[in-house]
Structures are given as C-alpha cells and as structure tokens.
Amino acid sequence: MPEEEKSKASRPESRKLHPGVHKMRDAVVNPCIPESDASYKCLNDNNYNRDACSDYFKNYQNCMKFWTKISRQRRWKGIKPHLPPPEERDQILQDMNVPENENL
C-alpha cells in the first residue's frame, strides 16, 4: 500500500458538522449571535458553571423571543423576508425604543 493511502487509512474520518450548525452562525438567519457568543464565553470563563451565567442565558432567550415576535408579526402582515435583514434590525430596535444589546 502506498504511503499516502496508509496515512489516509489510519486517520479517522473527519466529522461533519450538522447542516444547521453553519446556519446558526449566519447573521441573516440568527440575529442573536452576539448573545449566544457571550453565553458560551461566560461558560468557558466560569468553568461551565451554569448558575454563574444565568444572566447571559436570559439575555439570549429574550433576544430570541423578541426576534421571533417580530418575525411572526412580519409574516402575519405579509412582509418578506419574515426576519428582517441585519441592516434593518438596528432601526427596528430604535423604532421600538429597545436599548441596543449590550454584552454583560
């Protein structure tokens, strides 16, 4: 067996990520990426102590609830895309008097 084939055969197959993983890192699809990143950073910084990160988790949940509500309203009104593009989101937050997301 040639050397190249031996090295390929001895390596474990690279794991493929679930197709949805890449989608959740796309700002067009997920408006709460900063909140998600802050939650993971908190977990890493606090040795995965979930109690220490409850404020970050709540912030992420509030973000998802807010944008889900906006998406439903837009769908009901026939506005497409249902989830506003990233460039429109700041204006929507300003119009609704919602403070900008601040990392804790």
PDB file of C-alpha atoms in Angstrom:
ATOM      1  CA  MET A   1       0.000   0.000   0.000  1.00  0.00           C
ATOM      2  CA  PRO A   2       1.487   3.388  -0.968  1.00  0.00           C
ATOM      3  CA  GLU A   3       2.413   5.791   1.883  1.00  0.00           C
ATOM      4  CA  GLU A   4      -0.376   8.239   1.003  1.00  0.00           C
ATOM      5  CA  GLU A   5      -3.058   5.557   1.210  1.00  0.00           C
ATOM      6  CA  LYS A   6      -1.678   4.309   4.553  1.00  0.00           C
ATOM      7  CA  SER A   7      -1.890   7.770   6.099  1.00  0.00           C
ATOM      8  CA  LYS A   8      -5.449   8.249   4.842  1.00  0.00           C
ATOM      9  CA  ALA A   9      -6.470   4.822   6.107  1.00  0.00           C
ATOM     10  CA  SER A  10      -5.026   5.434   9.580  1.00  0.00           C
ATOM     11  CA  ARG A  11      -6.757   8.802  10.030  1.00  0.00           C
ATOM     12  CA  PRO A  12     -10.246   8.772  11.478  1.00  0.00           C
ATOM     13  CA  GLU A  13     -12.905  10.167   9.215  1.00  0.00           C
ATOM     14  CA  SER A  14     -13.347  13.854   9.722  1.00  0.00           C
ATOM     15  CA  ARG A  15     -16.605  14.528  11.453  1.00  0.00           C
ATOM     16  CA  LYS A  16     -19.082  16.540   9.534  1.00  0.00           C
ATOM     17  CA  LEU A  17     -20.991  19.178  11.413  1.00  0.00           C
ATOM     18  CA  HIS A  18     -24.759  19.079  11.389  1.00  0.00           C
ATOM     19  CA  PRO A  19     -26.007  21.211   8.464  1.00  0.00           C
ATOM     20  CA  GLY A  20     -27.885  23.504  10.862  1.00  0.00           C
ATOM     21  CA  VAL A  21     -24.713  24.495  12.722  1.00  0.00           C
ATOM     22  CA  HIS A  22     -23.463  26.712   9.913  1.00  0.00           C
ATOM     23  CA  LYS A  23     -26.886  28.263   9.530  1.00  0.00           C
ATOM     24  CA  MET A  24     -26.969  29.314  13.204  1.00  0.00           C
ATOM     25  CA  ARG A  25     -23.691  31.211  12.717  1.00  0.00           C
ATOM     26  CA  ASP A  26     -25.207  33.220   9.859  1.00  0.00           C
ATOM     27  CA  ALA A  27     -26.349  36.709  10.966  1.00  0.00           C
ATOM     28  CA  VAL A  28     -29.058  36.679   8.297  1.00  0.00           C
ATOM     29  CA  VAL A  29     -30.711  33.670   9.952  1.00  0.00           C
ATOM     30  CA  ASN A  30     -29.765  34.230  13.610  1.00  0.00           C
ATOM     31  CA  PRO A  31     -29.992  37.791  14.977  1.00  0.00           C
ATOM     32  CA  CYS A  32     -28.768  36.681  18.422  1.00  0.00           C
ATOM     33  CA  ILE A  33     -25.208  35.585  17.602  1.00  0.00           C
ATOM     34  CA  PRO A  34     -23.599  38.144  19.993  1.00  0.00           C
ATOM     35  CA  GLU A  35     -25.800  36.943  22.861  1.00  0.00           C
ATOM     36  CA  SER A  36     -25.014  33.326  22.046  1.00  0.00           C
ATOM     37  CA  ASP A  37     -21.279  34.040  21.920  1.00  0.00           C
ATOM     38  CA  ALA A  38     -21.448  35.895  25.245  1.00  0.00           C
ATOM     39  CA  SER A  39     -23.194  32.891  26.842  1.00  0.00           C
ATOM     40  CA  TYR A  40     -20.516  30.490  25.621  1.00  0.00           C
ATOM     41  CA  LYS A  41     -17.739  32.840  26.703  1.00  0.00           C
ATOM     42  CA  CYS A  42     -19.282  33.068  30.170  1.00  0.00           C
ATOM     43  CA  LEU A  43     -19.449  29.284  30.401  1.00  0.00           C
ATOM     44  CA  ASN A  44     -15.809  28.968  29.350  1.00  0.00           C
ATOM     45  CA  ASP A  45     -14.688  31.684  31.769  1.00  0.00           C
ATOM     46  CA  ASN A  46     -16.628  30.154  34.682  1.00  0.00           C
ATOM     47  CA  ASN A  47     -15.655  26.511  34.209  1.00  0.00           C
ATOM     48  CA  TYR A  48     -19.106  25.674  32.806  1.00  0.00           C
ATOM     49  CA  ASN A  49     -20.918  26.786  35.959  1.00  0.00           C
ATOM     50  CA  ARG A  50     -24.375  27.452  34.533  1.00  0.00           C
ATOM     51  CA  ASP A  51     -25.511  29.343  37.631  1.00  0.00           C
ATOM     52  CA  ALA A  52     -22.837  31.981  37.049  1.00  0.00           C
ATOM     53  CA  CYS A  53     -24.134  32.601  33.523  1.00  0.00           C
ATOM     54  CA  SER A  54     -27.873  32.782  34.092  1.00  0.00           C
ATOM     55  CA  ASP A  55     -27.997  36.489  33.115  1.00  0.00           C
ATOM     56  CA  TYR A  56     -26.355  35.686  29.791  1.00  0.00           C
ATOM     57  CA  PHE A  57     -28.789  32.845  29.155  1.00  0.00           C
ATOM     58  CA  LYS A  58     -31.760  35.092  29.963  1.00  0.00           C
ATOM     59  CA  ASN A  59     -30.398  37.764  27.625  1.00  0.00           C
ATOM     60  CA  TYR A  60     -30.140  35.216  24.809  1.00  0.00           C
ATOM     61  CA  GLN A  61     -33.660  33.922  25.493  1.00  0.00           C
ATOM     62  CA  ASN A  62     -35.047  37.472  25.467  1.00  0.00           C
ATOM     63  CA  CYS A  63     -33.293  38.175  22.183  1.00  0.00           C
ATOM     64  CA  MET A  64     -34.748  35.053  20.556  1.00  0.00           C
ATOM     65  CA  LYS A  65     -38.245  35.818  21.870  1.00  0.00           C
ATOM     66  CA  PHE A  66     -38.057  39.390  20.596  1.00  0.00           C
ATOM     67  CA  TRP A  67     -36.962  38.491  17.063  1.00  0.00           C
ATOM     68  CA  THR A  68     -39.402  35.569  16.894  1.00  0.00           C
ATOM     69  CA  LYS A  69     -42.190  38.000  17.750  1.00  0.00           C
ATOM     70  CA  ILE A  70     -41.004  40.433  15.058  1.00  0.00           C
ATOM     71  CA  SER A  71     -40.799  37.587  12.538  1.00  0.00           C
ATOM     72  CA  ARG A  72     -44.346  36.449  13.328  1.00  0.00           C
ATOM     73  CA  GLN A  73     -45.699  39.976  13.007  1.00  0.00           C
ATOM     74  CA  ARG A  74     -43.998  40.437   9.649  1.00  0.00           C
ATOM     75  CA  ARG A  75     -45.273  37.065   8.412  1.00  0.00           C
ATOM     76  CA  TRP A  76     -48.827  37.961   9.515  1.00  0.00           C
ATOM     77  CA  LYS A  77     -48.557  41.302   7.675  1.00  0.00           C
ATOM     78  CA  GLY A  78     -47.158  39.611   4.563  1.00  0.00           C
ATOM     79  CA  ILE A  79     -43.758  41.307   4.832  1.00  0.00           C
ATOM     80  CA  LYS A  80     -40.863  39.356   3.382  1.00  0.00           C
ATOM     81  CA  PRO A  81     -38.352  38.371   4.475  1.00  0.00           C
ATOM     82  CA  HIS A  82     -40.063  37.462   7.726  1.00  0.00           C
ATOM     83  CA  LEU A  83     -36.893  38.033   9.723  1.00  0.00           C
ATOM     84  CA  PRO A  84     -35.532  41.491   8.888  1.00  0.00           C
ATOM     85  CA  PRO A  85     -32.074  41.577   7.327  1.00  0.00           C
ATOM     86  CA  PRO A  86     -29.212  42.600   9.636  1.00  0.00           C
ATOM     87  CA  GLU A  87     -29.020  46.119   8.188  1.00  0.00           C
ATOM     88  CA  GLU A  88     -32.663  46.826   9.180  1.00  0.00           C
ATOM     89  CA  ARG A  89     -32.505  45.436  12.726  1.00  0.00           C
ATOM     90  CA  ASP A  90     -30.896  48.453  14.419  1.00  0.00           C
ATOM     91  CA  GLN A  91     -33.612  50.696  13.010  1.00  0.00           C
ATOM     92  CA  ILE A  92     -36.328  48.350  14.267  1.00  0.00           C
ATOM     93  CA  LEU A  93     -34.773  48.398  17.742  1.00  0.00           C
ATOM     94  CA  GLN A  94     -34.632  52.212  17.678  1.00  0.00           C
ATOM     95  CA  ASP A  95     -38.234  52.494  16.493  1.00  0.00           C
ATOM     96  CA  MET A  96     -39.402  50.268  19.341  1.00  0.00           C
ATOM     97  CA  ASN A  97     -37.266  52.115  21.938  1.00  0.00           C
ATOM     98  CA  VAL A  98     -35.383  48.944  22.773  1.00  0.00           C
ATOM     99  CA  PRO A  99     -31.888  49.608  24.137  1.00  0.00           C
ATOM    100  CA  GLU A 100     -29.122  48.208  21.984  1.00  0.00           C
ATOM    101  CA  ASN A 101     -27.848  44.826  23.063  1.00  0.00           C
ATOM    102  CA  GLU A 102     -25.010  45.295  25.470  1.00  0.00           C
ATOM    103  CA  ASN A 103     -22.719  42.477  26.404  1.00  0.00           C
ATOM    104  CA  LEU A 104     -22.873  41.880  30.130  1.00  0.00           C
TER     105      LEU A 104
END
